[in-house]
PDB file of C-alpha atoms in Angstrom:
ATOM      1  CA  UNK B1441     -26.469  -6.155 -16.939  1.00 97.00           C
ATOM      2  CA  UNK B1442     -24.908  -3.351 -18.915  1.00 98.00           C
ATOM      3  CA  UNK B1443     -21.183  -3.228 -18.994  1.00 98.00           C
ATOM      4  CA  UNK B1444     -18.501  -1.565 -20.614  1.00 98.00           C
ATOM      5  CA  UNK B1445     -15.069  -3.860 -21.553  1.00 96.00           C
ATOM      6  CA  UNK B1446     -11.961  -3.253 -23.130  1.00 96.00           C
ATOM      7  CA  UNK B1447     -12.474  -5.100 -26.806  1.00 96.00           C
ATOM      8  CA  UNK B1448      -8.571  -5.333 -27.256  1.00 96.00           C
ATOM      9  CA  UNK B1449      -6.100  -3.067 -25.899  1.00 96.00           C
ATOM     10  CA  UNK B1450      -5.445  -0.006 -27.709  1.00 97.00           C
ATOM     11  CA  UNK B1451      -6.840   3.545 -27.898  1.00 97.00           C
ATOM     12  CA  UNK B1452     -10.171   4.875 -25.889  1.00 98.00           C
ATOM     13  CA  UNK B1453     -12.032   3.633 -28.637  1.00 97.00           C
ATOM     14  CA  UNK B1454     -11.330  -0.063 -27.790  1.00 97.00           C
ATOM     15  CA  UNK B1455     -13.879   0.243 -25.385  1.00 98.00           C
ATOM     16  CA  UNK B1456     -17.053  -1.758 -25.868  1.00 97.00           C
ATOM     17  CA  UNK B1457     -20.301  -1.889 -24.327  1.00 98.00           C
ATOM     18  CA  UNK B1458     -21.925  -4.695 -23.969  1.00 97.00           C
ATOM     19  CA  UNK B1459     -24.553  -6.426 -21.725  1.00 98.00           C
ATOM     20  CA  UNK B1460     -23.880  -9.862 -20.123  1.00 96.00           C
ATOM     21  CA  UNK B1461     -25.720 -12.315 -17.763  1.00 95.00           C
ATOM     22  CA  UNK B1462     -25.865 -10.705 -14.144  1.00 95.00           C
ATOM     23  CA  UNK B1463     -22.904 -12.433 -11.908  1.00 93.00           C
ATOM     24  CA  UNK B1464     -23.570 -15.657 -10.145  1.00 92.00           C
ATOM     25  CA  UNK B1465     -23.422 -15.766  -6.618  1.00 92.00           C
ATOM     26  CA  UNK B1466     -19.811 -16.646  -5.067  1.00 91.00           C
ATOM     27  CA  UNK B1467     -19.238 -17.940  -1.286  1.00 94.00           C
ATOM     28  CA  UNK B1468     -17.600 -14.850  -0.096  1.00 92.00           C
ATOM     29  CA  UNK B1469     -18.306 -12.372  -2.357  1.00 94.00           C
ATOM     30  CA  UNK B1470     -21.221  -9.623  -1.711  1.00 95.00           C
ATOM     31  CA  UNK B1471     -23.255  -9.017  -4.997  1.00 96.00           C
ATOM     32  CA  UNK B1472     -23.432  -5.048  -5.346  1.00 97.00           C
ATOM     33  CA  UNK B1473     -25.454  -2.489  -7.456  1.00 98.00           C
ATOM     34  CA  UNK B1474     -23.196  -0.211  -8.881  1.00 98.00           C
ATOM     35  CA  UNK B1475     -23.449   3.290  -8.568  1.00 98.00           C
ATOM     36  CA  UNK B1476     -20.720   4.965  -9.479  1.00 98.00           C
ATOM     37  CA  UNK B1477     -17.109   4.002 -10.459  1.00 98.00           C
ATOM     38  CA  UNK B1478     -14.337   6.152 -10.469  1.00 98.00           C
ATOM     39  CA  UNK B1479     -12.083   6.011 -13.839  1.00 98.00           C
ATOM     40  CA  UNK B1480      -8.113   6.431 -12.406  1.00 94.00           C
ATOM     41  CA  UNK B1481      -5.403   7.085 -14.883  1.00 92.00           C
ATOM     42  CA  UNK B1482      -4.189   3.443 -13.977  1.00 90.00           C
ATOM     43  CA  UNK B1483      -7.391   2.547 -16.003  1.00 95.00           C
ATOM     44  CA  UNK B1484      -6.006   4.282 -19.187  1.00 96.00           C
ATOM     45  CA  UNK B1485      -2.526   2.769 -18.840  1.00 94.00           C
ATOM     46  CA  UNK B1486      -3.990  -0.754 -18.486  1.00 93.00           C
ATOM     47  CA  UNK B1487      -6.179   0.030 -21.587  1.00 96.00           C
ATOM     48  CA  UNK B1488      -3.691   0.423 -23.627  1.00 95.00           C
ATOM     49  CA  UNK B1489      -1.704  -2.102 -22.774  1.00 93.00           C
ATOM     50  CA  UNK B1490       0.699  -0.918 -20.049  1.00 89.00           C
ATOM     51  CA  UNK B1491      -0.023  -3.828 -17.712  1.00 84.00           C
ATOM     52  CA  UNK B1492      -0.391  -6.721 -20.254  1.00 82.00           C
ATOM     53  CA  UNK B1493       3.686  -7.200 -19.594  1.00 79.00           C
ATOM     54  CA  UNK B1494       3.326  -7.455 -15.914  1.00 79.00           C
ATOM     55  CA  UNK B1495       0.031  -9.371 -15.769  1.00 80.00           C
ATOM     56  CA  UNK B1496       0.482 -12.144 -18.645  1.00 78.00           C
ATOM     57  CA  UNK B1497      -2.991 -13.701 -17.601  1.00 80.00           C
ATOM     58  CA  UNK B1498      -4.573 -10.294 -18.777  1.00 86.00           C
ATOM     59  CA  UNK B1499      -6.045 -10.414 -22.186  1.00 89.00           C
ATOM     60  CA  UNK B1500      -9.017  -8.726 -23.802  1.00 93.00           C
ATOM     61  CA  UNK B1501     -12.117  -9.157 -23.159  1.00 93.00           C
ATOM     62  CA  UNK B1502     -11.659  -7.339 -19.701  1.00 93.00           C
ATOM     63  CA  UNK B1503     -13.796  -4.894 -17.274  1.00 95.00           C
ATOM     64  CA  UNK B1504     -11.928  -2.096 -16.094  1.00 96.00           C
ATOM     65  CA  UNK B1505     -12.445  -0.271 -13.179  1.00 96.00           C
ATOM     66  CA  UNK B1506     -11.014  -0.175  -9.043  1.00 94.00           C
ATOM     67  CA  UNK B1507     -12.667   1.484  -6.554  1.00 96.00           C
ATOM     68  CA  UNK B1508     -17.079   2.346  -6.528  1.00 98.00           C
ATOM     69  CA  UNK B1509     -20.084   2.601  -4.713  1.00 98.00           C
ATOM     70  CA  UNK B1510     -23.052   0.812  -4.628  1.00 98.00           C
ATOM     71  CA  UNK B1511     -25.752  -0.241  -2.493  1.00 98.00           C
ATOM     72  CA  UNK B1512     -25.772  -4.469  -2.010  1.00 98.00           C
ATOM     73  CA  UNK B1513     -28.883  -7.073  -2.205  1.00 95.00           C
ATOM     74  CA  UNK B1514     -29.794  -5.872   1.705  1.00 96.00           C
ATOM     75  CA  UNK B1515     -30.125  -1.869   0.383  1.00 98.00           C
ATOM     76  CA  UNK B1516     -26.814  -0.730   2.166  1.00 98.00           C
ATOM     77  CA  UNK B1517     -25.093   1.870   0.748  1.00 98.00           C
ATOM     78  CA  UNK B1518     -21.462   1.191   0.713  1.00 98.00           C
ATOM     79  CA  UNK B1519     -18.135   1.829  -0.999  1.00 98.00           C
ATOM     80  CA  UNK B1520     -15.336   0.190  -2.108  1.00 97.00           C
ATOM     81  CA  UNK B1521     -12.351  -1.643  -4.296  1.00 95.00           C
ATOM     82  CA  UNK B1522     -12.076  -4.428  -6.581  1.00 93.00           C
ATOM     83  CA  UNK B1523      -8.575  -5.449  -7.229  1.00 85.00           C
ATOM     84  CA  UNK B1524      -9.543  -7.116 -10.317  1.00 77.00           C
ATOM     85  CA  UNK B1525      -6.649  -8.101 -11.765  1.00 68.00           C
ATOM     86  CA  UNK B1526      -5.412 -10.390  -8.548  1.00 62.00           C
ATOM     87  CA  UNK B1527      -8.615 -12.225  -8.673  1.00 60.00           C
ATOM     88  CA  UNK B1528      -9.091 -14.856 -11.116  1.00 54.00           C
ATOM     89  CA  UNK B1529     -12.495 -14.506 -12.979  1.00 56.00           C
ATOM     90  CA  UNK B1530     -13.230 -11.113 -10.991  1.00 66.00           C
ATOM     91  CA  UNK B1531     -14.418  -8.153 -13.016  1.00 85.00           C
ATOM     92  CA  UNK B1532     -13.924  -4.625 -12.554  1.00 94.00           C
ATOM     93  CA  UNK B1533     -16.188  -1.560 -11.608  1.00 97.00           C
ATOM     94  CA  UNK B1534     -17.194  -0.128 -15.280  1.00 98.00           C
ATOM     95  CA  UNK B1535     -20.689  -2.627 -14.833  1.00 97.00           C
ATOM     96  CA  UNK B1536     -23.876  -2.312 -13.402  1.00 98.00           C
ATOM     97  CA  UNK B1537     -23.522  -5.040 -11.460  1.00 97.00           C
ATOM     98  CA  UNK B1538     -20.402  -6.924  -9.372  1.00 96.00           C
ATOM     99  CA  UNK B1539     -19.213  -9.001  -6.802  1.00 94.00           C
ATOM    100  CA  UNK B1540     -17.259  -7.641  -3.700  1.00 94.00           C
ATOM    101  CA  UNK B1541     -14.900  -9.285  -1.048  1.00 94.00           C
ATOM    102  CA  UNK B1542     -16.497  -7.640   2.265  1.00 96.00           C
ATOM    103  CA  UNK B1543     -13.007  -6.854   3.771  1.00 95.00           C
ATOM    104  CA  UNK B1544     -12.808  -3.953   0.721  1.00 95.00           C
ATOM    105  CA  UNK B1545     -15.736  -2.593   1.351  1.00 97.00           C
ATOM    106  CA  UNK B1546     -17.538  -0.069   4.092  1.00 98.00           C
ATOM    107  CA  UNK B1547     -20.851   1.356   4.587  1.00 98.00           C
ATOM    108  CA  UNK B1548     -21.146   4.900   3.050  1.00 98.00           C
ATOM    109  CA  UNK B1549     -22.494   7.541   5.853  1.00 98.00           C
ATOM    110  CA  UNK B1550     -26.195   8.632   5.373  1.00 97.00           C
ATOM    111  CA  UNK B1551     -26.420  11.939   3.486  1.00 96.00           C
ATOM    112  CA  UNK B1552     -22.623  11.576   1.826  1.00 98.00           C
ATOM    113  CA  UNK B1553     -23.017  11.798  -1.894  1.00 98.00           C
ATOM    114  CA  UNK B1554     -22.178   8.050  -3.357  1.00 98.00           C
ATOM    115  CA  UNK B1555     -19.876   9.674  -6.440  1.00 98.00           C
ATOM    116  CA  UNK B1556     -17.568  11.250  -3.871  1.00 98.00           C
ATOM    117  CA  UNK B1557     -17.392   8.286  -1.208  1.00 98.00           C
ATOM    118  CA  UNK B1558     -16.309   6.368  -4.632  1.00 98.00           C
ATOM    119  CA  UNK B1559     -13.417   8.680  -5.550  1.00 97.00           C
ATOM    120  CA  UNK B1560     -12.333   7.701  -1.355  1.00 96.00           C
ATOM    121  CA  UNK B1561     -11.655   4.271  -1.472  1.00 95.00           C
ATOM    122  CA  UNK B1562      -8.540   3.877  -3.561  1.00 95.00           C
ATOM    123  CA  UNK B1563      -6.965   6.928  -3.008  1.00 96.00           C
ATOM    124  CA  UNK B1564      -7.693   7.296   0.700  1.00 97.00           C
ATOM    125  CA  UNK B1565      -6.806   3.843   1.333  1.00 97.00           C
ATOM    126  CA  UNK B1566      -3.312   4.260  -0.168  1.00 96.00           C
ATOM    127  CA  UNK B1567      -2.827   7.431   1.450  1.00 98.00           C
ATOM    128  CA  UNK B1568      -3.685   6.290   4.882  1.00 98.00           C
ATOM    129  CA  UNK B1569      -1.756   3.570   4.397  1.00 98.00           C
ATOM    130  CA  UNK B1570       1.212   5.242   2.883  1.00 97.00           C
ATOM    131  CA  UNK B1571       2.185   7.634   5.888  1.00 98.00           C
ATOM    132  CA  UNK B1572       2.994   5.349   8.522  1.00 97.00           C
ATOM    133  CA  UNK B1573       5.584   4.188   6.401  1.00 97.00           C
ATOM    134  CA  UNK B1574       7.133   7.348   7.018  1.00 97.00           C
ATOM    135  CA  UNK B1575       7.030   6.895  10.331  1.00 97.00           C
ATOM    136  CA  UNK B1576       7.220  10.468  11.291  1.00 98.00           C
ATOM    137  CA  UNK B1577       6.022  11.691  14.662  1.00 97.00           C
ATOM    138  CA  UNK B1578       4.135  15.255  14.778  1.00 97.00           C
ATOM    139  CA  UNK B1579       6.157  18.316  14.474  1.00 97.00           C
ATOM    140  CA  UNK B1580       7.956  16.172  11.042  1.00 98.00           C
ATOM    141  CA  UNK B1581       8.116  17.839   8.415  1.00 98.00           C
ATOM    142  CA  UNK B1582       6.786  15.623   5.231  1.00 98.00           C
ATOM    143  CA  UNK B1583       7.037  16.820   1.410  1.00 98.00           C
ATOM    144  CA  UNK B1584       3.836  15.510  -0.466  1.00 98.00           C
ATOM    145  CA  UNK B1585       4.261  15.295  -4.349  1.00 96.00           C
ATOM    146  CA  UNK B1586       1.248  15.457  -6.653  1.00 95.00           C
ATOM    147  CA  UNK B1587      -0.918  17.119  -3.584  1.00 96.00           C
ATOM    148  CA  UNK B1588      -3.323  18.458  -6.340  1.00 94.00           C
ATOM    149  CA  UNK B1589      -4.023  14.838  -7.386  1.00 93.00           C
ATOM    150  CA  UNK B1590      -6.485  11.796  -5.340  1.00 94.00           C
ATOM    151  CA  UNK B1591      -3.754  10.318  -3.302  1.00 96.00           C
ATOM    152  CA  UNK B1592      -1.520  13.400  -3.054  1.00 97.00           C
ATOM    153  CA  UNK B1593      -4.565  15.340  -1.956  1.00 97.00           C
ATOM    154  CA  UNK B1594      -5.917  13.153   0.842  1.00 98.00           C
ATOM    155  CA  UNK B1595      -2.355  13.086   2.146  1.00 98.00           C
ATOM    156  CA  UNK B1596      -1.883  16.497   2.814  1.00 98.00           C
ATOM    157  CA  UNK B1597      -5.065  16.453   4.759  1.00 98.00           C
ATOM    158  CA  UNK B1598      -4.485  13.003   7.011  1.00 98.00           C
ATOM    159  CA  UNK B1599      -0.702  14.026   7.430  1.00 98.00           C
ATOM    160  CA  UNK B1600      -2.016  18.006   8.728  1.00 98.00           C
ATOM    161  CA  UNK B1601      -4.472  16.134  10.979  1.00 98.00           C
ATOM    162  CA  UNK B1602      -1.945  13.858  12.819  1.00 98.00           C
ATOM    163  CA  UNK B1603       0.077  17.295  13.237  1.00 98.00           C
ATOM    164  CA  UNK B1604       2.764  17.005  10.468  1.00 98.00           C
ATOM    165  CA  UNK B1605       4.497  20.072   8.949  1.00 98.00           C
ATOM    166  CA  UNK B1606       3.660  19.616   5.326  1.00 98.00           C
ATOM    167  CA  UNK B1607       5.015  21.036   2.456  1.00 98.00           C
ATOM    168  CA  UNK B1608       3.051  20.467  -0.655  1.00 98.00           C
ATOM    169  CA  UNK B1609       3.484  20.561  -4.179  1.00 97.00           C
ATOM    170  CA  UNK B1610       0.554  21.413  -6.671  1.00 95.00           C
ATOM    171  CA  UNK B1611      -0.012  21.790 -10.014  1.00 93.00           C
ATOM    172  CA  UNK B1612      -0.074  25.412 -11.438  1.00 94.00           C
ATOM    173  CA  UNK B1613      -3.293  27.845 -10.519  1.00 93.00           C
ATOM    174  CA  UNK B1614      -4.178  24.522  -7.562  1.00 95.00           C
ATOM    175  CA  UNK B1615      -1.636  26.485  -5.047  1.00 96.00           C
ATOM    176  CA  UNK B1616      -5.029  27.899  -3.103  1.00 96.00           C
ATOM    177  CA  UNK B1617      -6.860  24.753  -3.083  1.00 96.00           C
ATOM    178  CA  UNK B1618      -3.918  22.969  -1.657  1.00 97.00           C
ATOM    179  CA  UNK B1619      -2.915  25.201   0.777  1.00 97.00           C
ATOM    180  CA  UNK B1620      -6.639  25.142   2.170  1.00 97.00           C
ATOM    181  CA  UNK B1621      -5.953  20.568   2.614  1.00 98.00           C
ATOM    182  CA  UNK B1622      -3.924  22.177   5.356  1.00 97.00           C
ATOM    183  CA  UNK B1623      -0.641  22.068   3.917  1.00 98.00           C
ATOM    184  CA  UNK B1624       1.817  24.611   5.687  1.00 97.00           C
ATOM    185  CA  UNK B1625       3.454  25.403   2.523  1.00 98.00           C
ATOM    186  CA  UNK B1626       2.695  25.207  -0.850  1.00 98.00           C
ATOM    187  CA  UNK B1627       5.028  24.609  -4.125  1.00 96.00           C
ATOM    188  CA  UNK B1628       4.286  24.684  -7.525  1.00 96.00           C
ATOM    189  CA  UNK B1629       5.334  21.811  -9.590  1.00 92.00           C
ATOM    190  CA  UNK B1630       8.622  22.276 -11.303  1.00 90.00           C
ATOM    191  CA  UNK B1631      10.091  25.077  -8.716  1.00 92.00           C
ATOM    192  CA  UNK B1632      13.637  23.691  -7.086  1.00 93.00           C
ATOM    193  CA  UNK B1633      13.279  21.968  -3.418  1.00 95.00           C
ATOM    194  CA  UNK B1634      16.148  22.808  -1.047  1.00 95.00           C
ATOM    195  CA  UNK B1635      18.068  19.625   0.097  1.00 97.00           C
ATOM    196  CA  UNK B1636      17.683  17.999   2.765  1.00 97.00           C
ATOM    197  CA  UNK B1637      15.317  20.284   3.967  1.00 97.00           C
ATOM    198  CA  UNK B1638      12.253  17.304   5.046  1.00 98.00           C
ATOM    199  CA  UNK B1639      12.049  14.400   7.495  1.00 98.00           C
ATOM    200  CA  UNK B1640      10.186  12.317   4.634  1.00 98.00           C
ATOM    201  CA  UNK B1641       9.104  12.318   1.272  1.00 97.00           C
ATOM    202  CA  UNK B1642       5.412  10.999  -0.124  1.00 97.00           C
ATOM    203  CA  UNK B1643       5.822  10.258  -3.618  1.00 95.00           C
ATOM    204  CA  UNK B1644       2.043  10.672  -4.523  1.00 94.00           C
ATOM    205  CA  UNK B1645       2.465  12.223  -8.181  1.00 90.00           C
ATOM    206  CA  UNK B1646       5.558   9.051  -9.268  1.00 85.00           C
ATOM    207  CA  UNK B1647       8.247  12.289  -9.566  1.00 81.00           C
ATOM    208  CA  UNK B1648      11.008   9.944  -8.700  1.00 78.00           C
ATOM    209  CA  UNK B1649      13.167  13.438  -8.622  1.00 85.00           C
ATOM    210  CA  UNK B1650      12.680  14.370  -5.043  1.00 93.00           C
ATOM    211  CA  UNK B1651      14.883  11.816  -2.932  1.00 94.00           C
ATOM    212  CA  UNK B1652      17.370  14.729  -2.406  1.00 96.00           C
ATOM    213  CA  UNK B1653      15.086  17.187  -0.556  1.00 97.00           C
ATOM    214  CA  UNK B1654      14.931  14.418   2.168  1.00 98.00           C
ATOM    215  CA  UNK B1655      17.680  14.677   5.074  1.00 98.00           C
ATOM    216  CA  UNK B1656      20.082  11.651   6.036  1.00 98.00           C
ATOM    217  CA  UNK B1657      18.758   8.904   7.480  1.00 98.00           C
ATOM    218  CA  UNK B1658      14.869  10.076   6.271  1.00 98.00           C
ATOM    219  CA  UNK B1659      12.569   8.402   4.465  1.00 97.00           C
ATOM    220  CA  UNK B1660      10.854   7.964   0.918  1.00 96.00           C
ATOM    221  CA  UNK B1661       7.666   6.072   0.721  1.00 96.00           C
ATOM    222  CA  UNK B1662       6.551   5.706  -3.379  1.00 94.00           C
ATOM    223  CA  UNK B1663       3.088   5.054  -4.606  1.00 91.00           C
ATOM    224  CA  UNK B1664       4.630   3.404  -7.755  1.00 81.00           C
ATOM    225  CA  UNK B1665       7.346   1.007  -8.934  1.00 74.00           C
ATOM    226  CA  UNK B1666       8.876   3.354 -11.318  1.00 70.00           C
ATOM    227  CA  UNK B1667       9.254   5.931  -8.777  1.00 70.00           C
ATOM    228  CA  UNK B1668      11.084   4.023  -5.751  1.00 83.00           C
ATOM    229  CA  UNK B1669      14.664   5.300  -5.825  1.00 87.00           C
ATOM    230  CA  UNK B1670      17.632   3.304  -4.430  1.00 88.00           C
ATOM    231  CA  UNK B1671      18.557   3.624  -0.879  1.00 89.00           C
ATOM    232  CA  UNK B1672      21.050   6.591  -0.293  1.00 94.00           C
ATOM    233  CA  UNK B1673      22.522   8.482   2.575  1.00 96.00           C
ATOM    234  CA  UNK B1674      20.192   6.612   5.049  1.00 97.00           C
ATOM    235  CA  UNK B1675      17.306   6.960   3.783  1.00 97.00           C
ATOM    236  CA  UNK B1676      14.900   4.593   4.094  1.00 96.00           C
ATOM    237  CA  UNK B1677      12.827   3.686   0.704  1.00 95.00           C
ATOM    238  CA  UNK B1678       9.280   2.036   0.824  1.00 95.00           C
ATOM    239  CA  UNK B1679       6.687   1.588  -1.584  1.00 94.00           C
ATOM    240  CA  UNK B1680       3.089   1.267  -0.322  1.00 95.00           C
ATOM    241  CA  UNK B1681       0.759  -1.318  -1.582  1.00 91.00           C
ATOM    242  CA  UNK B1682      -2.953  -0.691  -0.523  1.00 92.00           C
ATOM    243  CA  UNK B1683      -4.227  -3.837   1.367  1.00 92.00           C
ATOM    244  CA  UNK B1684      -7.864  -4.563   1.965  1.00 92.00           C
ATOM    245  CA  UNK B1685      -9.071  -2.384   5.196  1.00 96.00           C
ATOM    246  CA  UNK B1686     -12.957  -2.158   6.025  1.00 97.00           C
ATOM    247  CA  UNK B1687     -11.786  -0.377   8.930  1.00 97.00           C
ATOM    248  CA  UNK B1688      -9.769   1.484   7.611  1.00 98.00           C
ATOM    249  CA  UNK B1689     -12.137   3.078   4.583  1.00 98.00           C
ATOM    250  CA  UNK B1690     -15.236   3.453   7.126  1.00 98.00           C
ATOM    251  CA  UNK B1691     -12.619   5.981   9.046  1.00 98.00           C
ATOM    252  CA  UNK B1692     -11.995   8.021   6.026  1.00 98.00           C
ATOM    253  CA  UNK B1693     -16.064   8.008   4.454  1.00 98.00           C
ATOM    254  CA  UNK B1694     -17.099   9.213   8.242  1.00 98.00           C
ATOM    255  CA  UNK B1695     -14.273  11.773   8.111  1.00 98.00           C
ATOM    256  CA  UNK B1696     -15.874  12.892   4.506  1.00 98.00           C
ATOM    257  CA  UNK B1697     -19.181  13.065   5.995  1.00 98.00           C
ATOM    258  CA  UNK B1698     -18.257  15.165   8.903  1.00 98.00           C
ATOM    259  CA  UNK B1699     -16.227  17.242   6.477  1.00 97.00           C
ATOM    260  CA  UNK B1700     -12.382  16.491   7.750  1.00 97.00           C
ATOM    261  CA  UNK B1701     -11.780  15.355   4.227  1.00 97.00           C
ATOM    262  CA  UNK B1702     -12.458  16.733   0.502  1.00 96.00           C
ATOM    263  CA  UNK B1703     -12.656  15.441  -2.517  1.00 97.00           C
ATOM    264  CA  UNK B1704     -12.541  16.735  -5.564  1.00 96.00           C
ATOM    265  CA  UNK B1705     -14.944  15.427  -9.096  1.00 97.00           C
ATOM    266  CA  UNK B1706     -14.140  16.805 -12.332  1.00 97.00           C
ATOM    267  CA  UNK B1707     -17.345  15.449 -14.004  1.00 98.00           C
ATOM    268  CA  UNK B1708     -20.107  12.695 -14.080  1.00 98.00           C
ATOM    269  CA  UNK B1709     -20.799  10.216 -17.516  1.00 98.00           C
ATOM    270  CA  UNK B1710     -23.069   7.952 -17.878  1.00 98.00           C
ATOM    271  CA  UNK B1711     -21.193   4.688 -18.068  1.00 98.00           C
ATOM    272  CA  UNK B1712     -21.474   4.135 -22.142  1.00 98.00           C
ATOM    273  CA  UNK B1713     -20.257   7.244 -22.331  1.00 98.00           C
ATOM    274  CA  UNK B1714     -16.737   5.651 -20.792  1.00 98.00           C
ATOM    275  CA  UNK B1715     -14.351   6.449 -23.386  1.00 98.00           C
ATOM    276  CA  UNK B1716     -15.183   9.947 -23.282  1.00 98.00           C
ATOM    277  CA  UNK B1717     -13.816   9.655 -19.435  1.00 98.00           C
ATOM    278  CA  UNK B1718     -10.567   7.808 -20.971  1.00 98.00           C
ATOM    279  CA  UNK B1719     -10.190  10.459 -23.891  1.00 98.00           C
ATOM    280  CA  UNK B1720     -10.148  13.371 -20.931  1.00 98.00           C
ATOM    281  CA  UNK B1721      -7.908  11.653 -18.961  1.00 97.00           C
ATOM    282  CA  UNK B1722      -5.513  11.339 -21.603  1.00 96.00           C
ATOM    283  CA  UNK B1723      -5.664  14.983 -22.232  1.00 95.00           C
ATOM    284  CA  UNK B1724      -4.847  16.120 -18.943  1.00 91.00           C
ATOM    285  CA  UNK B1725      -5.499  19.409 -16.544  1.00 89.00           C
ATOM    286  CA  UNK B1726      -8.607  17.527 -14.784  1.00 93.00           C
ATOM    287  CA  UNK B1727      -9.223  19.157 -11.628  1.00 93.00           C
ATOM    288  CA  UNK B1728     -10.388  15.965  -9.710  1.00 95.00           C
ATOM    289  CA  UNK B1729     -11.742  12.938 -10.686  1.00 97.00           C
ATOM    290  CA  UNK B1730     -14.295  11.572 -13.545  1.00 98.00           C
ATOM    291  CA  UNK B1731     -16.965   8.954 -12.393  1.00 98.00           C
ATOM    292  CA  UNK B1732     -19.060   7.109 -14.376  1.00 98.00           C
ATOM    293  CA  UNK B1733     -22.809   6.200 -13.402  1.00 98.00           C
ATOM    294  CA  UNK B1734     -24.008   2.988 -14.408  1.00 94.00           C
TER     295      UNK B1734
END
């Protein structure tokens, strides 16, 4: 199989590819087909060396890559995540061909486009998962940071469909899409929040900055270690962590495929062409995500 690794951590041209022996069956494990994987700015980081502090055991020669779709040995379609730095021996999703724990994946909905259920099951997952943290009843008003972004964006929608009052910021000349996630309001990045003025706070773009727009005794929930605050005036501080949910992810692809949720892609590679992904990411103003096709 065809694969693309990181060679040794450093810029987007550190990335190799390569072909190696297809993966041998695991007890557990569901062998997959890849069709496309979705390249996340956490890829970029851990590229270049961001993560090797945090996870010692990580060294070059590694396969990058979180969340995909595929179609497995049996010809179902299906979507998913490999978290493949908790695994020992696991690779990640820039290959042709990998192995996947069945409680991260779900089958992808006939006539939904694989590229787009693929940019659904990392994001969507943490922002389902992220608003009951909040634990804000309808009517609540919740600020969502980084709404023009995967997690940010799927959080305005799921918090507007369980009837929250959301506020939203997005990124300059985004304001339209956003509003039409269903946020009630709209902000543009960088433009002063009154205080105190929301129930909660989602944390989707790592601001960090935002803790005093939320009232006494609110709440916070981060997506990221560098942007959980400390505790202050009552307000309850949680980060979310995105934990394996078959369930879960078959909600969100059959609310794609009856159109309750968008996505947004910014542009298909072929997979050798994944430094060229890396290299845009780095430059910034993507509207939606790249996805590689193996």
């Amino acid at each position: 199989m065809f694969l693309v690794e990181v060679s040794q951590f450093g810029d987007a041209d550190r990335l190799r590819g390569t072909w190696r022996p297809d993966p041998a069956p695991v007890a557990g494990r569901v062998p997959v087909r890849v069709s496309a994987a979705v390249v996340n700015p956490v890829d970029v980081g851990t590229r270049a060396g961001g993560l090797a502090a945090m996870v010692p055991g990580l060294r070059p020669p590694f396969v990058l890559g979180w969340d995909f779709a595929g179609v497995t040995d049996d010809g179902t379609a299906v979507a998913g995540l490999v978290p493949w730095f908790d695994e020992a021996g696991a690779t990640g999703t820039y290959t042709e061909r990998l192995l996947a724990d069945p409680a991260w994946l779900a089958p992808i909905p006939a006539g939904v486009d694989p590229a787009e259920a693929a940019t659904i099951a990392l994001n969507g997952l943490t922002a389902r998962q992220a608003l009951p943290l909040a634990g804000l009843r309808a009517g609540a008003r919740l600020l969502v940071t980084g709404a023009s972004g995967g997690v940010g964006g799927l959080a305005v929608q799921l918090a507007a469909a369980a009837g929250l009052d959301v506020t939203a910021i997005a990124s300059p000349g985004d304001e339209a899409f956003v509003a039409g996630l269903g946020a009630k309001e709209v902000v543009t990045r960088g433009a002063a929040l009154p205080a105190g003025a929301f129930d909660a706070a989602l944390d989707a773009a790592s601001y960090g900055g935002v803790l005093h727009a939320v009232r006494d005794g609110g709440a916070y929930v981060a997506v990221t270690d560098p942007s959980t605050p400390a505790p202050e005036r009552g307000i309850r501080v949680a980060k979310v962590s995105v934990a394996p949910s078959a369930e879960g992810l078959a909600a969100l692809l059959d609310d794609l495929a009856a159109g309750r949720l968008t996505t947004r892609i910014a542009g298909r590679l072929p997979l050798a062409k994944a430094a060229e992904a890396h290299r845009r990411v780095e430059r910034g103003g993507l509207r939606g995500k790249l996805v590689l096709l193996p």
